[in-house]
């Protein structure tokens, strides 16, 4: 595939991701054992991650729902002004809810999500994110289940995109700065 030439290095291989997803699934299975859990998957980036994660979670009664949110302003950085494009199908009041994200960068999207979801009065609310870029935080947000911390590099693959491409790569790769203009 031609676009693989735009990847400077593999940040996390398929095997490394699978091992970490196993660990996260084991923790979630333990923490919510024999309970109902409402997964709130934030599209599109988290789609690959959640597909692998849910097949490894054992003895938890899972419901999977999706939200689409969009940050105003576009570009490769979010602005913090978030709009709900698609909302959940069910009310989460009284339920254990777990937000599933691919990446927390500035934290602005997650901060907004946690605020509006808390207002719906779930029994509990937690976050599971495959990746986190702590050096880019503009606001601190809790991530109860975290896959990997990464430096401020532009990563693609395993659901993460650049300009809607690269999502199907089975690994997480670092995009060459010349591809996106150098501003991660
Ligand atoms: C990504 C990611 C988070 C958000 C994180 O979504 O999935 O929702 O950005 O950024 P923040 O911490 O700076 O707010 P993106 O807008 O790329 O959409 P996508 O999931 O459809 O690729």
Short mmCIF file of N, CA and C and ligand atoms in Angstrom, two decimals:
data_model
loop_
_atom_site.label_atom_id
_atom_site.label_comp_id
_atom_site.label_asym_id
_atom_site.label_seq_id
_atom_site.Cartn_x
_atom_site.Cartn_y
_atom_site.Cartn_z
N UNK A 1 0.85 -1.19 0.00
CA UNK A 1 0.00 0.00 0.00
C UNK A 1 0.89 1.25 0.00
N UNK A 2 0.54 2.17 -0.90
CA UNK A 2 1.41 3.32 -1.07
C UNK A 2 1.50 4.18 0.19
N UNK A 3 0.36 4.31 0.91
CA UNK A 3 0.40 5.25 2.03
C UNK A 3 1.29 4.79 3.18
N UNK A 4 1.71 3.53 3.17
CA UNK A 4 2.65 3.07 4.22
C UNK A 4 3.98 3.81 4.12
N UNK A 5 4.27 4.34 2.94
CA UNK A 5 5.51 5.13 2.78
C UNK A 5 5.43 6.42 3.59
N UNK A 6 4.24 6.84 3.97
CA UNK A 6 4.09 8.07 4.74
C UNK A 6 4.25 7.85 6.25
N UNK A 7 4.49 6.61 6.63
CA UNK A 7 4.68 6.29 8.05
C UNK A 7 6.19 6.26 8.35
N UNK A 8 6.61 7.04 9.35
CA UNK A 8 8.05 7.07 9.66
C UNK A 8 8.48 5.87 10.52
N UNK A 9 7.60 5.43 11.44
CA UNK A 9 7.93 4.26 12.24
C UNK A 9 6.65 3.71 12.88
N UNK A 10 6.76 2.47 13.30
CA UNK A 10 5.63 1.86 14.00
C UNK A 10 5.75 2.19 15.48
N UNK A 11 4.72 2.84 16.01
CA UNK A 11 4.73 3.19 17.44
C UNK A 11 4.33 1.97 18.27
N UNK A 12 3.27 1.26 17.83
CA UNK A 12 2.82 0.05 18.51
C UNK A 12 2.42 -0.98 17.47
N UNK A 13 3.01 -2.15 17.57
CA UNK A 13 2.75 -3.22 16.61
C UNK A 13 1.39 -3.88 16.92
N UNK A 14 0.93 -4.69 15.99
CA UNK A 14 -0.31 -5.45 16.22
C UNK A 14 -0.20 -6.25 17.51
N UNK A 15 0.94 -6.88 17.72
CA UNK A 15 1.13 -7.73 18.90
C UNK A 15 1.12 -6.91 20.19
N UNK A 16 1.78 -5.76 20.16
CA UNK A 16 1.81 -4.90 21.36
C UNK A 16 0.40 -4.41 21.69
N UNK A 17 -0.35 -4.03 20.65
CA UNK A 17 -1.72 -3.55 20.87
C UNK A 17 -2.58 -4.68 21.45
N UNK A 18 -2.47 -5.86 20.84
CA UNK A 18 -3.30 -6.98 21.29
C UNK A 18 -3.02 -7.32 22.76
N UNK A 19 -1.75 -7.28 23.15
CA UNK A 19 -1.40 -7.60 24.53
C UNK A 19 -1.99 -6.56 25.49
N UNK A 20 -1.93 -5.29 25.09
CA UNK A 20 -2.45 -4.23 25.96
C UNK A 20 -3.99 -4.27 26.03
N UNK A 21 -4.61 -4.56 24.89
CA UNK A 21 -6.07 -4.66 24.87
C UNK A 21 -6.52 -5.82 25.77
N UNK A 22 -5.77 -6.91 25.76
CA UNK A 22 -6.04 -8.03 26.67
C UNK A 22 -6.02 -7.58 28.13
N UNK A 23 -5.00 -6.79 28.48
CA UNK A 23 -4.88 -6.32 29.87
C UNK A 23 -6.04 -5.40 30.25
N UNK A 24 -6.38 -4.49 29.34
CA UNK A 24 -7.49 -3.58 29.63
C UNK A 24 -8.79 -4.36 29.78
N UNK A 25 -9.02 -5.33 28.89
CA UNK A 25 -10.24 -6.14 28.95
C UNK A 25 -10.31 -6.93 30.26
N UNK A 26 -9.17 -7.42 30.70
CA UNK A 26 -9.14 -8.18 31.96
C UNK A 26 -9.50 -7.28 33.14
N UNK A 27 -8.99 -6.06 33.14
CA UNK A 27 -9.31 -5.13 34.24
C UNK A 27 -10.79 -4.76 34.23
N UNK A 28 -11.31 -4.48 33.03
CA UNK A 28 -12.74 -4.12 32.92
C UNK A 28 -13.60 -5.31 33.35
N UNK A 29 -13.20 -6.51 32.92
CA UNK A 29 -13.96 -7.73 33.28
C UNK A 29 -14.01 -7.90 34.79
N UNK A 30 -12.90 -7.60 35.45
CA UNK A 30 -12.82 -7.74 36.90
C UNK A 30 -13.66 -6.66 37.59
N UNK A 31 -13.49 -5.43 37.14
CA UNK A 31 -14.14 -4.30 37.82
C UNK A 31 -15.66 -4.31 37.67
N UNK A 32 -16.16 -4.85 36.56
CA UNK A 32 -17.61 -4.84 36.32
C UNK A 32 -18.18 -6.26 36.29
N UNK A 33 -17.49 -7.20 36.93
CA UNK A 33 -17.89 -8.62 36.87
C UNK A 33 -19.36 -8.80 37.24
N UNK A 34 -20.07 -9.52 36.38
CA UNK A 34 -21.48 -9.89 36.58
C UNK A 34 -22.40 -8.67 36.75
N UNK A 35 -22.00 -7.56 36.14
CA UNK A 35 -22.84 -6.36 36.17
C UNK A 35 -23.17 -5.95 34.74
N UNK A 36 -24.10 -5.02 34.63
CA UNK A 36 -24.40 -4.45 33.31
C UNK A 36 -23.51 -3.25 33.09
N UNK A 37 -23.01 -3.10 31.87
CA UNK A 37 -22.12 -1.98 31.55
C UNK A 37 -22.52 -1.43 30.18
N UNK A 38 -22.71 -0.11 30.16
CA UNK A 38 -23.11 0.56 28.93
C UNK A 38 -21.88 1.22 28.31
N UNK A 39 -21.42 0.68 27.19
CA UNK A 39 -20.24 1.24 26.53
C UNK A 39 -20.66 2.37 25.60
N UNK A 40 -20.01 3.51 25.77
CA UNK A 40 -20.30 4.67 24.93
C UNK A 40 -19.10 4.87 24.02
N UNK A 41 -19.23 4.43 22.80
CA UNK A 41 -18.12 4.44 21.85
C UNK A 41 -18.15 5.74 21.05
N UNK A 42 -17.03 6.45 21.07
CA UNK A 42 -16.98 7.73 20.36
C UNK A 42 -16.39 7.48 18.96
N UNK A 43 -17.26 7.62 17.99
CA UNK A 43 -16.85 7.38 16.59
C UNK A 43 -16.08 8.59 16.04
N UNK A 44 -15.28 8.38 15.00
CA UNK A 44 -15.07 7.09 14.38
C UNK A 44 -13.86 6.37 14.92
N UNK A 45 -12.93 7.12 15.52
CA UNK A 45 -11.60 6.57 15.82
C UNK A 45 -11.58 5.32 16.68
N UNK A 46 -12.59 5.19 17.60
CA UNK A 46 -12.56 4.09 18.57
C UNK A 46 -13.12 2.78 18.03
N UNK A 47 -13.55 2.79 16.75
CA UNK A 47 -14.28 1.61 16.24
C UNK A 47 -13.44 0.34 16.23
N UNK A 48 -12.18 0.44 15.84
CA UNK A 48 -11.34 -0.76 15.75
C UNK A 48 -11.00 -1.25 17.16
N UNK A 49 -10.62 -0.32 18.01
CA UNK A 49 -10.28 -0.62 19.40
C UNK A 49 -11.43 -1.33 20.10
N UNK A 50 -12.63 -0.79 19.97
CA UNK A 50 -13.76 -1.38 20.71
C UNK A 50 -14.13 -2.75 20.16
N UNK A 51 -13.95 -2.94 18.86
CA UNK A 51 -14.27 -4.25 18.27
C UNK A 51 -13.38 -5.33 18.87
N UNK A 52 -12.12 -5.01 19.09
CA UNK A 52 -11.22 -5.97 19.72
C UNK A 52 -11.50 -6.09 21.22
N UNK A 53 -11.72 -4.94 21.87
CA UNK A 53 -11.90 -4.92 23.33
C UNK A 53 -13.11 -5.74 23.77
N UNK A 54 -14.26 -5.55 23.12
CA UNK A 54 -15.48 -6.21 23.62
C UNK A 54 -15.40 -7.73 23.47
N UNK A 55 -14.62 -8.20 22.50
CA UNK A 55 -14.52 -9.66 22.33
C UNK A 55 -13.61 -10.30 23.37
N UNK A 56 -12.91 -9.46 24.13
CA UNK A 56 -12.05 -9.99 25.19
C UNK A 56 -12.63 -9.78 26.58
N UNK A 57 -13.71 -9.02 26.69
CA UNK A 57 -14.33 -8.79 28.00
C UNK A 57 -15.22 -9.99 28.33
N UNK A 58 -15.02 -10.54 29.52
CA UNK A 58 -15.74 -11.76 29.94
C UNK A 58 -16.64 -11.47 31.13
N UNK A 59 -17.80 -12.15 31.14
CA UNK A 59 -18.71 -12.12 32.30
C UNK A 59 -19.19 -10.72 32.67
N UNK A 60 -19.32 -9.86 31.67
CA UNK A 60 -19.93 -8.54 31.88
C UNK A 60 -21.06 -8.44 30.86
N UNK A 61 -22.22 -7.96 31.32
CA UNK A 61 -23.38 -7.83 30.45
C UNK A 61 -23.26 -6.48 29.71
N UNK A 62 -22.69 -6.53 28.50
CA UNK A 62 -22.37 -5.30 27.77
C UNK A 62 -23.50 -4.84 26.86
N UNK A 63 -23.72 -3.54 26.87
CA UNK A 63 -24.49 -2.87 25.82
C UNK A 63 -23.51 -1.94 25.12
N UNK A 64 -23.60 -1.85 23.81
CA UNK A 64 -22.69 -0.97 23.06
C UNK A 64 -23.52 0.07 22.33
N UNK A 65 -23.17 1.32 22.56
CA UNK A 65 -23.86 2.42 21.87
C UNK A 65 -22.80 3.39 21.34
N UNK A 66 -23.22 4.26 20.47
CA UNK A 66 -22.25 5.12 19.77
C UNK A 66 -22.65 6.58 19.86
N UNK A 67 -21.63 7.43 19.95
CA UNK A 67 -21.84 8.87 19.82
C UNK A 67 -20.89 9.39 18.75
N UNK A 68 -21.36 10.38 18.04
CA UNK A 68 -20.47 11.09 17.12
C UNK A 68 -20.42 12.53 17.62
N UNK A 69 -19.23 13.00 17.87
CA UNK A 69 -19.08 14.40 18.28
C UNK A 69 -18.12 15.07 17.30
N UNK A 70 -18.30 16.35 17.18
CA UNK A 70 -17.47 17.08 16.24
C UNK A 70 -17.01 18.35 16.91
N UNK A 71 -15.72 18.65 16.78
CA UNK A 71 -15.25 19.91 17.38
C UNK A 71 -15.26 20.98 16.30
N UNK A 72 -15.72 22.14 16.70
CA UNK A 72 -15.77 23.26 15.76
C UNK A 72 -14.35 23.70 15.44
N UNK A 73 -14.15 24.21 14.27
CA UNK A 73 -12.85 24.78 13.94
C UNK A 73 -12.04 23.93 13.00
N UNK A 74 -12.26 22.59 13.03
CA UNK A 74 -11.55 21.70 12.11
C UNK A 74 -10.07 21.66 12.38
N UNK A 75 -9.29 21.34 11.36
CA UNK A 75 -7.84 21.24 11.52
C UNK A 75 -7.49 19.97 12.26
N UNK A 76 -6.24 19.86 12.71
CA UNK A 76 -5.79 18.65 13.39
C UNK A 76 -5.87 18.80 14.90
N UNK A 77 -6.25 19.97 15.41
CA UNK A 77 -6.40 20.20 16.85
C UNK A 77 -7.85 20.52 17.17
N UNK A 78 -8.35 20.01 18.28
CA UNK A 78 -9.72 20.36 18.62
C UNK A 78 -9.73 21.70 19.33
N UNK A 79 -10.88 22.38 19.24
CA UNK A 79 -10.98 23.74 19.77
C UNK A 79 -11.61 23.77 21.15
N UNK A 80 -12.29 22.65 21.54
CA UNK A 80 -12.96 22.63 22.82
C UNK A 80 -14.44 22.90 22.71
N UNK A 81 -14.85 23.48 21.58
CA UNK A 81 -16.28 23.67 21.35
C UNK A 81 -16.77 22.42 20.64
N UNK A 82 -17.55 21.62 21.37
CA UNK A 82 -17.92 20.30 20.84
C UNK A 82 -19.43 20.28 20.57
N UNK A 83 -19.78 19.62 19.50
CA UNK A 83 -21.19 19.51 19.09
C UNK A 83 -21.52 18.03 18.99
N UNK A 84 -22.71 17.64 19.48
CA UNK A 84 -23.14 16.25 19.33
C UNK A 84 -23.78 16.08 17.97
N UNK A 85 -23.17 15.23 17.15
CA UNK A 85 -23.70 14.95 15.81
C UNK A 85 -24.68 13.78 15.88
N UNK A 86 -24.33 12.79 16.70
CA UNK A 86 -25.22 11.63 16.92
C UNK A 86 -25.19 11.31 18.41
N UNK A 87 -26.35 11.21 19.01
CA UNK A 87 -26.42 10.95 20.45
C UNK A 87 -26.72 9.47 20.72
N UNK A 88 -26.67 9.08 21.99
CA UNK A 88 -26.94 7.71 22.41
C UNK A 88 -28.41 7.34 22.14
N UNK A 89 -28.66 6.06 21.99
CA UNK A 89 -30.04 5.62 21.76
C UNK A 89 -30.81 5.48 23.06
N UNK A 90 -30.09 5.20 24.16
CA UNK A 90 -30.78 4.96 25.43
C UNK A 90 -30.34 5.96 26.49
N UNK A 91 -31.16 6.06 27.52
CA UNK A 91 -30.85 6.89 28.67
C UNK A 91 -29.84 6.13 29.55
N UNK A 92 -28.80 6.79 30.03
CA UNK A 92 -27.81 6.09 30.87
C UNK A 92 -28.08 6.29 32.36
N UNK A 93 -29.17 6.92 32.71
CA UNK A 93 -29.49 7.16 34.12
C UNK A 93 -29.51 5.83 34.89
N UNK A 94 -28.75 5.78 35.99
CA UNK A 94 -28.72 4.60 36.84
C UNK A 94 -27.86 3.45 36.33
N UNK A 95 -27.21 3.64 35.19
CA UNK A 95 -26.39 2.56 34.63
C UNK A 95 -24.90 2.83 34.87
N UNK A 96 -24.11 1.76 34.88
CA UNK A 96 -22.66 1.92 34.80
C UNK A 96 -22.32 2.24 33.36
N UNK A 97 -21.59 3.34 33.13
CA UNK A 97 -21.26 3.76 31.77
C UNK A 97 -19.75 3.90 31.61
N UNK A 98 -19.25 3.48 30.47
CA UNK A 98 -17.81 3.56 30.19
C UNK A 98 -17.63 4.17 28.80
N UNK A 99 -16.94 5.31 28.76
CA UNK A 99 -16.67 5.98 27.49
C UNK A 99 -15.45 5.32 26.84
N UNK A 100 -15.56 4.99 25.56
CA UNK A 100 -14.46 4.37 24.84
C UNK A 100 -13.95 5.35 23.78
N UNK A 101 -12.68 5.74 23.92
CA UNK A 101 -12.06 6.67 22.97
C UNK A 101 -10.79 6.05 22.37
N UNK A 102 -10.39 6.55 21.23
CA UNK A 102 -9.10 6.14 20.68
C UNK A 102 -7.96 6.97 21.26
N UNK A 103 -8.21 8.28 21.46
CA UNK A 103 -7.12 9.13 21.95
C UNK A 103 -7.66 10.34 22.71
N UNK A 104 -6.95 10.66 23.78
CA UNK A 104 -7.20 11.92 24.50
C UNK A 104 -5.97 12.79 24.27
N UNK A 105 -6.22 13.94 23.66
CA UNK A 105 -5.12 14.82 23.24
C UNK A 105 -5.14 16.07 24.14
N UNK A 106 -5.87 17.11 23.76
CA UNK A 106 -5.98 18.28 24.64
C UNK A 106 -6.85 17.96 25.86
N UNK A 107 -7.72 16.96 25.72
CA UNK A 107 -8.65 16.63 26.81
C UNK A 107 -9.98 17.38 26.70
N UNK A 108 -10.08 18.30 25.75
CA UNK A 108 -11.27 19.15 25.65
C UNK A 108 -12.51 18.34 25.27
N UNK A 109 -12.35 17.40 24.34
CA UNK A 109 -13.49 16.57 23.94
C UNK A 109 -13.95 15.72 25.13
N UNK A 110 -13.00 15.08 25.81
CA UNK A 110 -13.36 14.20 26.93
C UNK A 110 -13.96 15.00 28.08
N UNK A 111 -13.43 16.18 28.33
CA UNK A 111 -13.97 17.02 29.40
C UNK A 111 -15.44 17.36 29.12
N UNK A 112 -15.72 17.71 27.89
CA UNK A 112 -17.08 18.03 27.48
C UNK A 112 -17.98 16.79 27.62
N UNK A 113 -17.48 15.65 27.10
CA UNK A 113 -18.28 14.43 27.14
C UNK A 113 -18.62 14.03 28.56
N UNK A 114 -17.62 14.05 29.44
CA UNK A 114 -17.86 13.62 30.82
C UNK A 114 -18.87 14.54 31.50
N UNK A 115 -18.78 15.83 31.19
CA UNK A 115 -19.70 16.78 31.79
C UNK A 115 -21.15 16.50 31.36
N UNK A 116 -21.36 16.37 30.06
CA UNK A 116 -22.75 16.19 29.61
C UNK A 116 -23.28 14.80 30.01
N UNK A 117 -22.39 13.81 30.08
CA UNK A 117 -22.86 12.47 30.45
C UNK A 117 -23.14 12.36 31.95
N UNK A 118 -22.33 13.05 32.76
CA UNK A 118 -22.60 13.09 34.22
C UNK A 118 -23.96 13.69 34.50
N UNK A 119 -24.31 14.71 33.71
CA UNK A 119 -25.61 15.37 33.91
C UNK A 119 -26.77 14.42 33.69
N UNK A 120 -26.52 13.30 33.00
CA UNK A 120 -27.58 12.32 32.75
C UNK A 120 -27.70 11.30 33.91
N UNK A 121 -26.90 11.52 34.95
CA UNK A 121 -26.96 10.75 36.19
C UNK A 121 -26.78 9.24 36.05
N UNK A 122 -25.65 8.83 35.43
CA UNK A 122 -25.33 7.40 35.41
C UNK A 122 -24.98 6.93 36.82
N UNK A 123 -25.05 5.61 37.04
CA UNK A 123 -24.64 5.07 38.34
C UNK A 123 -23.15 5.28 38.54
N UNK A 124 -22.37 5.10 37.47
CA UNK A 124 -20.94 5.42 37.48
C UNK A 124 -20.55 5.80 36.06
N UNK A 125 -19.45 6.56 35.97
CA UNK A 125 -18.96 6.96 34.65
C UNK A 125 -17.44 6.89 34.65
N UNK A 126 -16.86 6.19 33.69
CA UNK A 126 -15.41 6.08 33.59
C UNK A 126 -15.02 6.18 32.12
N UNK A 127 -13.70 6.32 31.92
CA UNK A 127 -13.16 6.48 30.57
C UNK A 127 -12.13 5.41 30.28
N UNK A 128 -12.22 4.86 29.08
CA UNK A 128 -11.19 3.94 28.57
C UNK A 128 -10.69 4.52 27.25
N UNK A 129 -9.40 4.85 27.21
CA UNK A 129 -8.82 5.39 25.98
C UNK A 129 -7.59 4.58 25.60
N UNK A 130 -7.50 4.25 24.34
CA UNK A 130 -6.34 3.49 23.89
C UNK A 130 -5.06 4.31 24.05
N UNK A 131 -5.13 5.60 23.68
CA UNK A 131 -3.93 6.44 23.71
C UNK A 131 -4.19 7.73 24.48
N UNK A 132 -3.10 8.30 24.98
CA UNK A 132 -3.17 9.61 25.63
C UNK A 132 -1.88 10.36 25.32
N UNK A 133 -2.05 11.66 25.02
CA UNK A 133 -0.89 12.55 24.81
C UNK A 133 -0.86 13.56 25.95
N UNK A 134 -0.28 13.19 27.10
CA UNK A 134 -0.35 14.10 28.26
C UNK A 134 0.30 15.45 28.03
N UNK A 135 1.31 15.51 27.17
CA UNK A 135 2.00 16.80 26.96
C UNK A 135 1.12 17.80 26.20
N UNK A 136 0.01 17.34 25.64
CA UNK A 136 -0.88 18.24 24.87
C UNK A 136 -2.10 18.70 25.66
N UNK A 137 -2.20 18.28 26.94
CA UNK A 137 -3.41 18.59 27.71
C UNK A 137 -3.62 20.08 27.90
N UNK A 138 -4.87 20.49 27.68
CA UNK A 138 -5.28 21.85 28.03
C UNK A 138 -6.14 21.80 29.28
N UNK A 139 -6.72 20.61 29.52
CA UNK A 139 -7.53 20.44 30.72
C UNK A 139 -7.34 19.00 31.20
N UNK A 140 -7.19 18.83 32.51
CA UNK A 140 -6.97 17.48 33.04
C UNK A 140 -8.29 16.70 33.04
N UNK A 141 -8.21 15.49 32.56
CA UNK A 141 -9.38 14.60 32.60
C UNK A 141 -8.92 13.23 33.09
N UNK A 142 -9.75 12.57 33.89
CA UNK A 142 -9.37 11.24 34.34
C UNK A 142 -9.50 10.21 33.21
N UNK A 143 -8.55 9.28 33.14
CA UNK A 143 -8.65 8.14 32.21
C UNK A 143 -8.44 6.89 33.08
N UNK A 144 -9.54 6.25 33.42
CA UNK A 144 -9.44 5.11 34.35
C UNK A 144 -8.78 3.90 33.71
N UNK A 145 -8.97 3.73 32.42
CA UNK A 145 -8.38 2.60 31.69
C UNK A 145 -7.62 3.16 30.49
N UNK A 146 -6.29 3.14 30.57
CA UNK A 146 -5.47 3.74 29.51
C UNK A 146 -4.57 2.69 28.87
N UNK A 147 -4.55 2.69 27.53
CA UNK A 147 -3.67 1.78 26.80
C UNK A 147 -2.23 2.23 26.86
N UNK A 148 -1.92 3.33 26.19
CA UNK A 148 -0.54 3.80 26.10
C UNK A 148 -0.49 5.33 26.17
N UNK A 149 0.55 5.84 26.83
CA UNK A 149 0.88 7.26 26.71
C UNK A 149 1.81 7.43 25.53
N UNK A 150 1.61 8.51 24.78
CA UNK A 150 2.50 8.76 23.63
C UNK A 150 2.98 10.20 23.66
N UNK A 151 4.13 10.48 23.03
CA UNK A 151 4.59 11.87 22.92
C UNK A 151 3.76 12.61 21.88
N UNK A 152 4.08 13.88 21.68
CA UNK A 152 3.31 14.71 20.76
C UNK A 152 3.70 14.42 19.32
N UNK A 153 3.28 13.26 18.85
CA UNK A 153 3.52 12.86 17.46
C UNK A 153 2.16 12.57 16.82
N UNK A 154 2.09 12.70 15.51
CA UNK A 154 0.84 12.43 14.80
C UNK A 154 0.78 10.94 14.50
N UNK A 155 -0.14 10.25 15.16
CA UNK A 155 -0.24 8.80 14.97
C UNK A 155 -1.51 8.43 14.20
N UNK A 156 -1.38 7.40 13.39
CA UNK A 156 -2.49 6.91 12.57
C UNK A 156 -2.53 5.39 12.63
N UNK A 157 -3.66 4.85 12.17
CA UNK A 157 -3.81 3.40 12.12
C UNK A 157 -4.62 2.88 13.29
N UNK A 158 -5.07 1.62 13.21
CA UNK A 158 -5.89 0.99 14.26
C UNK A 158 -7.06 1.92 14.62
N UNK A 159 -7.68 2.48 13.60
CA UNK A 159 -8.84 3.36 13.79
C UNK A 159 -8.54 4.84 13.70
N UNK A 160 -7.28 5.21 13.99
CA UNK A 160 -6.94 6.65 13.97
C UNK A 160 -6.65 7.11 12.54
N UNK A 161 -7.11 8.32 12.23
CA UNK A 161 -7.00 8.78 10.85
C UNK A 161 -6.10 10.00 10.68
N UNK A 162 -5.71 10.21 9.44
CA UNK A 162 -5.31 11.54 8.99
C UNK A 162 -6.16 11.83 7.77
N UNK A 163 -6.96 12.89 7.84
CA UNK A 163 -7.82 13.26 6.73
C UNK A 163 -8.68 12.07 6.28
N UNK A 164 -9.16 11.32 7.25
CA UNK A 164 -10.06 10.17 7.09
C UNK A 164 -9.36 8.92 6.53
N UNK A 165 -8.09 9.01 6.23
CA UNK A 165 -7.36 7.85 5.71
C UNK A 165 -6.57 7.15 6.81
N UNK A 166 -5.96 6.04 6.48
CA UNK A 166 -5.05 5.26 7.34
C UNK A 166 -5.74 4.45 8.44
N UNK A 167 -7.07 4.56 8.58
CA UNK A 167 -7.72 3.92 9.73
C UNK A 167 -7.56 2.40 9.71
N UNK A 168 -7.39 1.81 8.53
CA UNK A 168 -7.37 0.34 8.44
C UNK A 168 -6.03 -0.29 8.76
N UNK A 169 -5.00 0.52 8.98
CA UNK A 169 -3.70 -0.08 9.31
C UNK A 169 -3.83 -0.91 10.60
N UNK A 170 -3.26 -2.10 10.64
CA UNK A 170 -3.41 -2.95 11.83
C UNK A 170 -2.51 -2.53 13.00
N UNK A 171 -1.57 -1.65 12.73
CA UNK A 171 -0.66 -1.14 13.76
C UNK A 171 -0.89 0.36 13.94
N UNK A 172 -0.24 0.94 14.96
CA UNK A 172 -0.28 2.40 15.13
C UNK A 172 1.07 2.94 14.67
N UNK A 173 1.01 3.81 13.66
CA UNK A 173 2.25 4.34 13.09
C UNK A 173 2.34 5.84 13.26
N UNK A 174 3.57 6.34 13.18
CA UNK A 174 3.82 7.78 13.27
C UNK A 174 3.86 8.33 11.85
N UNK A 175 3.03 9.34 11.60
CA UNK A 175 2.96 9.94 10.28
C UNK A 175 4.14 10.90 10.09
N UNK A 176 4.74 10.84 8.92
CA UNK A 176 5.85 11.77 8.64
C UNK A 176 5.32 13.20 8.66
N UNK A 177 6.03 14.12 9.32
CA UNK A 177 5.54 15.50 9.44
C UNK A 177 5.26 16.16 8.10
N UNK A 178 6.02 15.81 7.06
CA UNK A 178 5.79 16.47 5.76
C UNK A 178 4.41 16.12 5.17
N UNK A 179 3.82 15.02 5.66
CA UNK A 179 2.50 14.60 5.14
C UNK A 179 1.40 15.55 5.64
N UNK A 180 1.52 15.97 6.92
CA UNK A 180 0.44 16.79 7.49
C UNK A 180 0.85 18.24 7.72
N UNK A 181 2.05 18.58 7.32
CA UNK A 181 2.47 19.98 7.43
C UNK A 181 3.16 20.31 8.74
N UNK A 182 3.49 19.27 9.52
CA UNK A 182 4.37 19.47 10.69
C UNK A 182 3.71 19.86 11.98
N UNK A 183 2.41 20.19 11.97
CA UNK A 183 1.74 20.62 13.21
C UNK A 183 0.87 19.48 13.72
N UNK A 184 1.40 18.67 14.64
CA UNK A 184 0.66 17.45 15.07
C UNK A 184 -0.68 17.79 15.64
C1 LIG B 1 -10.23 12.58 18.09
C2 LIG B 1 -10.43 11.59 19.22
C3 LIG B 1 -11.15 12.42 20.24
C4 LIG B 1 -10.57 13.80 20.03
C5 LIG B 1 -9.50 14.02 21.05
O1 LIG B 1 -11.37 12.60 17.29
O2 LIG B 1 -11.20 10.49 18.81
O3 LIG B 1 -12.55 12.41 20.06
O4 LIG B 1 -10.01 13.83 18.72
O5 LIG B 1 -8.97 15.30 20.94
P1 LIG B 1 -8.91 16.32 22.16
O6 LIG B 1 -8.47 15.59 23.38
O7 LIG B 1 -7.88 17.34 21.69
O8 LIG B 1 -10.27 16.95 22.31
P2 LIG B 1 -11.40 13.19 15.82
O9 LIG B 1 -11.94 14.58 15.87
O10 LIG B 1 -10.07 13.01 15.16
O11 LIG B 1 -12.52 12.30 15.10
P3 LIG B 1 -12.51 10.75 14.69
O12 LIG B 1 -12.57 9.95 15.97
O13 LIG B 1 -13.75 10.61 13.87
O14 LIG B 1 -11.25 10.48 13.90
#
